Tab-separated table of C-alpha atoms in Angstrom:
chain	number	residue	atom	x	y	z
A	1051	MET	CA	19.145	47.509	35.567
A	1052	SER	CA	19.146	44.443	37.617
A	1053	TRP	CA	20.762	41.518	36.374
A	1054	SER	CA	17.862	39.170	35.444
A	1055	ARG	CA	17.144	42.421	32.918
A	1056	LYS	CA	20.344	42.091	31.471
A	1057	LEU	CA	20.621	38.076	31.357
A	1058	ALA	CA	17.103	38.472	29.799
A	1059	PHE	CA	18.334	41.109	26.761
A	1060	ILE	CA	21.529	39.206	26.668
A	1061	LEU	CA	19.515	36.165	25.683
A	1062	PHE	CA	17.158	38.183	23.650
A	1063	GLY	CA	20.176	39.347	21.520
A	1064	ALA	CA	21.671	36.007	20.684
A	1065	ALA	CA	18.621	34.178	19.626
A	1066	LEU	CA	18.438	37.022	17.749
A	1067	LEU	CA	21.293	36.567	15.969
A	1068	LEU	CA	20.884	33.360	15.218
A	1069	VAL	CA	18.182	33.754	13.890
A	1070	THR	CA	19.067	36.114	11.970
A	1071	ALA	CA	22.634	33.691	10.550
A	1072	PHE	CA	19.424	30.972	9.694
A	1073	THR	CA	17.516	33.426	7.382
A	1074	VAL	CA	20.736	34.446	5.108
A	1075	ARG	CA	22.255	30.805	5.288
A	1076	SER	CA	18.939	29.810	3.804
A	1077	ILE	CA	18.724	33.064	1.891
A	1078	VAL	CA	22.063	31.602	0.245
A	1079	ARG	CA	21.848	28.495	-0.111
A	1080	HIS	CA	18.960	28.789	-2.110
A	1081	GLY	CA	19.142	26.323	-4.907
A	1082	GLU	CA	22.398	24.704	-3.564
A	1083	VAL	CA	22.616	21.416	-1.116
A	1084	LEU	CA	22.666	22.888	1.875
A	1085	PRO	CA	25.687	21.666	4.549
A	1086	GLY	CA	25.556	18.060	5.706
A	1087	VAL	CA	24.291	15.824	3.088
A	1088	SER	CA	25.745	13.386	0.901
A	1089	VAL	CA	24.686	11.327	-1.409
A	1090	GLY	CA	25.250	7.355	-1.138
A	1091	GLY	CA	28.083	8.541	1.082
A	1092	VAL	CA	29.779	11.074	-1.053
A	1093	ASP	CA	29.481	14.852	0.298
A	1094	VAL	CA	27.372	16.917	-1.716
A	1095	ASP	CA	27.431	19.966	0.457
A	1096	ARG	CA	27.156	23.178	-1.185
A	1097	LEU	CA	26.999	22.065	-4.549
A	1098	GLY	CA	24.353	23.678	-6.808
A	1099	ARG	CA	22.072	21.827	-9.208
A	1100	ALA	CA	24.347	21.513	-12.183
A	1101	ASP	CA	27.312	20.471	-9.766
A	1102	LEU	CA	25.240	18.100	-8.162
A	1103	THR	CA	24.141	16.643	-11.220
A	1104	GLU	CA	27.582	15.676	-12.420
A	1105	ALA	CA	28.839	13.849	-8.802
A	1106	ILE	CA	25.877	11.820	-9.096
A	1107	LEU	CA	27.049	11.427	-12.883
A	1108	ALA	CA	30.226	10.343	-11.306
A	1109	ILE	CA	28.698	7.806	-9.096
A	1110	GLU	CA	26.832	5.928	-11.680
A	1111	ASP	CA	29.782	5.567	-13.496
A	1112	GLY	CA	31.583	4.245	-10.756
A	1113	LEU	CA	28.802	1.306	-10.019
A	1114	LEU	CA	28.634	0.970	-13.912
A	1115	ALA	CA	32.110	0.047	-13.663
A	1116	ALA	CA	32.284	-2.333	-10.967
A	1117	PRO	CA	31.015	-5.764	-11.240
A	1118	VAL	CA	28.418	-7.678	-8.878
A	1119	SER	CA	29.042	-11.543	-7.899
A	1120	VAL	CA	25.757	-12.496	-8.019
A	1121	VAL	CA	25.707	-16.113	-5.730
A	1122	ILE	CA	22.899	-18.520	-6.073
A	1123	GLU	CA	23.508	-21.633	-3.843
A	1124	GLY	CA	27.588	-20.713	-3.136
A	1125	SER	CA	27.573	-20.252	-6.852
A	1126	SER	CA	29.530	-17.236	-7.501
A	1127	PHE	CA	28.895	-15.352	-11.405
A	1128	PRO	CA	29.689	-11.617	-12.190
A	1129	LEU	CA	27.466	-9.582	-13.470
A	1130	ASP	CA	27.878	-6.621	-15.311
A	1131	PRO	CA	25.520	-3.663	-14.609
A	1132	THR	CA	25.203	-3.192	-18.399
A	1133	GLN	CA	23.735	-6.494	-19.177
A	1134	VAL	CA	20.389	-5.612	-16.775
A	1135	GLU	CA	20.437	-2.044	-18.146
A	1136	PHE	CA	21.214	-0.489	-14.652
A	1137	THR	CA	20.903	3.286	-14.712
A	1138	LEU	CA	20.702	5.471	-11.116
A	1139	ASP	CA	17.337	7.403	-10.313
A	1140	ARG	CA	19.259	10.474	-11.033
A	1141	ASP	CA	16.861	13.436	-11.498
A	1142	ALA	CA	14.913	11.376	-8.088
A	1143	LEU	CA	17.886	11.956	-6.328
A	1144	VAL	CA	19.146	15.203	-7.415
A	1145	ALA	CA	15.700	16.627	-5.772
A	1146	ALA	CA	16.066	14.863	-2.645
A	1147	ALA	CA	19.580	15.624	-2.055
A	1148	LEU	CA	18.727	19.679	-2.746
A	1149	ASP	CA	15.304	18.663	-0.482
A	1150	ALA	CA	17.043	17.239	2.077
A	1151	GLY	CA	17.147	19.659	5.057
A	1152	ARG	CA	14.985	22.255	3.692
A	1153	ARG	CA	12.528	21.114	6.447
A	1154	SER	CA	9.953	23.799	7.742
A	1155	GLY	CA	10.174	25.859	11.386
A	1156	PHE	CA	11.405	24.577	14.395
A	1157	LYS	CA	12.665	21.245	13.339
A	1158	GLN	CA	14.496	23.044	10.518
A	1159	PHE	CA	16.220	25.185	12.738
A	1160	ALA	CA	17.102	22.936	15.298
A	1161	ASP	CA	18.779	20.584	12.448
A	1162	TRP	CA	21.173	23.652	11.722
A	1163	ILE	CA	21.629	24.133	15.454
A	1164	THR	CA	22.632	20.833	15.876
A	1165	SER	CA	24.595	20.405	12.573
A	1166	ARG	CA	22.429	17.238	11.774
A	1167	HIS	CA	24.504	15.131	9.016
A	1168	TYR	CA	21.584	13.958	6.039
A	1169	GLU	CA	22.069	10.621	3.492
A	1170	VAL	CA	20.076	10.423	0.871
A	1171	ALA	CA	19.973	7.032	-0.185
A	1172	LEU	CA	20.977	5.686	-3.863
A	1173	THR	CA	18.104	4.396	-5.772
A	1174	GLY	CA	17.984	2.930	-9.771
A	1175	SER	CA	16.968	0.825	-11.834
A	1176	LEU	CA	16.896	-2.193	-14.028
A	1177	SER	CA	15.636	-4.605	-16.421
A	1178	GLU	CA	13.409	-7.340	-15.397
A	1179	SER	CA	13.517	-9.030	-18.813
A	1180	ALA	CA	17.253	-9.156	-19.034
A	1181	VAL	CA	17.427	-10.030	-15.491
A	1182	ALA	CA	15.252	-13.061	-16.213
A	1183	VAL	CA	17.089	-14.307	-19.294
A	1184	LEU	CA	20.175	-14.015	-16.558
A	1185	ILE	CA	18.959	-16.123	-14.245
A	1186	ASP	CA	18.081	-18.969	-16.516
A	1187	GLU	CA	21.476	-19.165	-17.336
A	1188	TRP	CA	22.253	-18.825	-13.877
A	1189	GLU	CA	19.622	-21.659	-12.986
A	1190	ALA	CA	21.185	-24.165	-15.802
A	1191	ALA	CA	24.774	-23.910	-14.486
A	1192	GLY	CA	24.973	-23.194	-10.357
A	1193	LEU	CA	21.621	-25.417	-9.299
A	1194	THR	CA	22.361	-29.493	-9.073
A	1195	GLU	CA	18.362	-29.857	-9.486
A	1196	PRO	CA	16.533	-27.363	-11.090
A	1197	ALA	CA	13.002	-27.067	-11.591
A	1198	CYS	CA	11.967	-27.776	-15.370
A	1199	ASN	CA	8.559	-27.320	-16.552
A	1200	GLY	CA	8.690	-29.920	-19.144
A	1201	ALA	CA	10.217	-29.328	-22.658
A	1202	ILE	CA	10.011	-30.857	-26.790
A	1203	LEU	CA	13.444	-31.764	-27.729
A	1204	TYR	CA	14.830	-32.649	-31.353
A	1205	GLU	CA	18.233	-34.721	-30.867
A	1206	ASN	CA	19.514	-36.448	-33.599
A	1207	GLY	CA	16.471	-36.655	-35.794
A	1208	THR	CA	14.324	-37.872	-32.209
A	1209	VAL	CA	11.853	-36.127	-30.678
A	1210	ILE	CA	12.500	-36.544	-27.318
A	1211	ALA	CA	10.117	-35.291	-24.361
A	1212	ASP	CA	11.850	-33.467	-21.461
A	1213	LEU	CA	9.116	-33.859	-18.831
A	1214	PRO	CA	8.253	-32.146	-15.721
A	1215	ARG	CA	10.121	-32.245	-12.767
A	1216	ALA	CA	10.048	-30.348	-9.349
A	1217	GLY	CA	13.540	-28.709	-8.448
A	1218	ARG	CA	15.274	-25.841	-7.308
A	1219	ARG	CA	14.740	-22.471	-8.437
A	1220	VAL	CA	15.301	-19.210	-8.048
A	1221	ASP	CA	13.401	-17.067	-6.204
A	1222	ARG	CA	11.441	-14.654	-9.753
A	1223	GLY	CA	9.564	-12.494	-6.947
A	1224	THR	CA	13.073	-11.738	-4.717
A	1225	ALA	CA	15.580	-11.862	-7.432
A	1226	SER	CA	15.099	-8.358	-8.949
A	1227	ALA	CA	15.006	-5.801	-5.999
A	1228	LEU	CA	17.823	-7.885	-4.275
A	1229	GLY	CA	20.315	-7.352	-7.488
A	1230	LEU	CA	19.172	-3.822	-7.584
A	1231	ALA	CA	20.280	-3.562	-3.564
A	1232	ALA	CA	23.960	-4.780	-4.719
A	1233	LEU	CA	24.318	-2.233	-7.584
A	1234	THR	CA	23.250	0.300	-5.333
A	1235	ASP	CA	25.721	-0.460	-2.652
A	1236	ARG	CA	28.980	1.083	-3.581
A	1237	THR	CA	30.272	-1.422	-1.192
A	1238	ASP	CA	29.034	-4.681	-0.699
A	1239	ARG	CA	28.490	-5.525	-4.130
A	1240	THR	CA	27.475	-9.224	-3.540
A	1241	ALA	CA	23.356	-10.189	-4.114
A	1242	ILE	CA	22.546	-13.932	-3.019
A	1243	LEU	CA	19.398	-14.952	-4.471
A	1244	ASP	CA	17.123	-16.897	-2.963
A	1245	VAL	CA	16.301	-20.626	-4.194
A	1246	VAL	CA	12.785	-22.158	-3.791
A	1247	THR	CA	11.412	-25.320	-3.923
A	1248	ALA	CA	9.212	-25.479	-7.081
A	1249	THR	CA	6.609	-27.390	-8.648
A	1250	PRO	CA	5.901	-27.796	-12.798
A	1251	ASP	CA	3.221	-26.354	-14.081
A	1252	LEU	CA	3.000	-28.196	-17.004
A	1253	THR	CA	2.511	-32.729	-16.360
A	1254	GLY	CA	4.193	-34.738	-18.098
A	1255	GLY	CA	1.154	-36.220	-19.733
A	1256	ALA	CA	0.579	-32.438	-21.601
A	1257	VAL	CA	4.144	-32.440	-22.798
A	1258	GLU	CA	4.151	-36.367	-23.944
A	1259	GLU	CA	0.076	-35.342	-25.677
A	1260	ALA	CA	2.464	-32.226	-27.287
A	1261	ARG	CA	5.512	-34.594	-28.637
């Protein structure tokens, strides 16, 4: 037998062993997280669904125990995650971790050969209404020139019109996303909120008329 034919048999045998090992690995790991998978920086490879769920709950407990610092124009305010009803997307994270690396065909085989690592980013949710209430409090304490839509006040037996005025306010459109990003980050627990110039919706005449 020529050397070229021997080499071909050796290469074919090696390839067959790799394919067999890959197939056995796929069967054995069915229902388990594949090697090289982490969730939020926590190694979860080879865990079954129940243990994976417990691992994600432990991550959530750690996040709930760590307050976030919310910064508005240099003023910092502590945010307890429970104040905004923060939770991780547990079911989605479990599904993503179990699915990580399970691509079909050659790509999955190549990932196995190269020992590719898969990182599942943390995702979660919070209460938008709870965030809005806190923003009102933070604006009053942290902004030197807050915008005002106007209000009718009752002081010392007298009705007073607090006239609308332009000023600064927290950008409601980005606040929740920035807060959620900090709540799901296990290392950088700071949310720097955007502040914009705002014009009141009401006119001074409307407030005077309401008074």
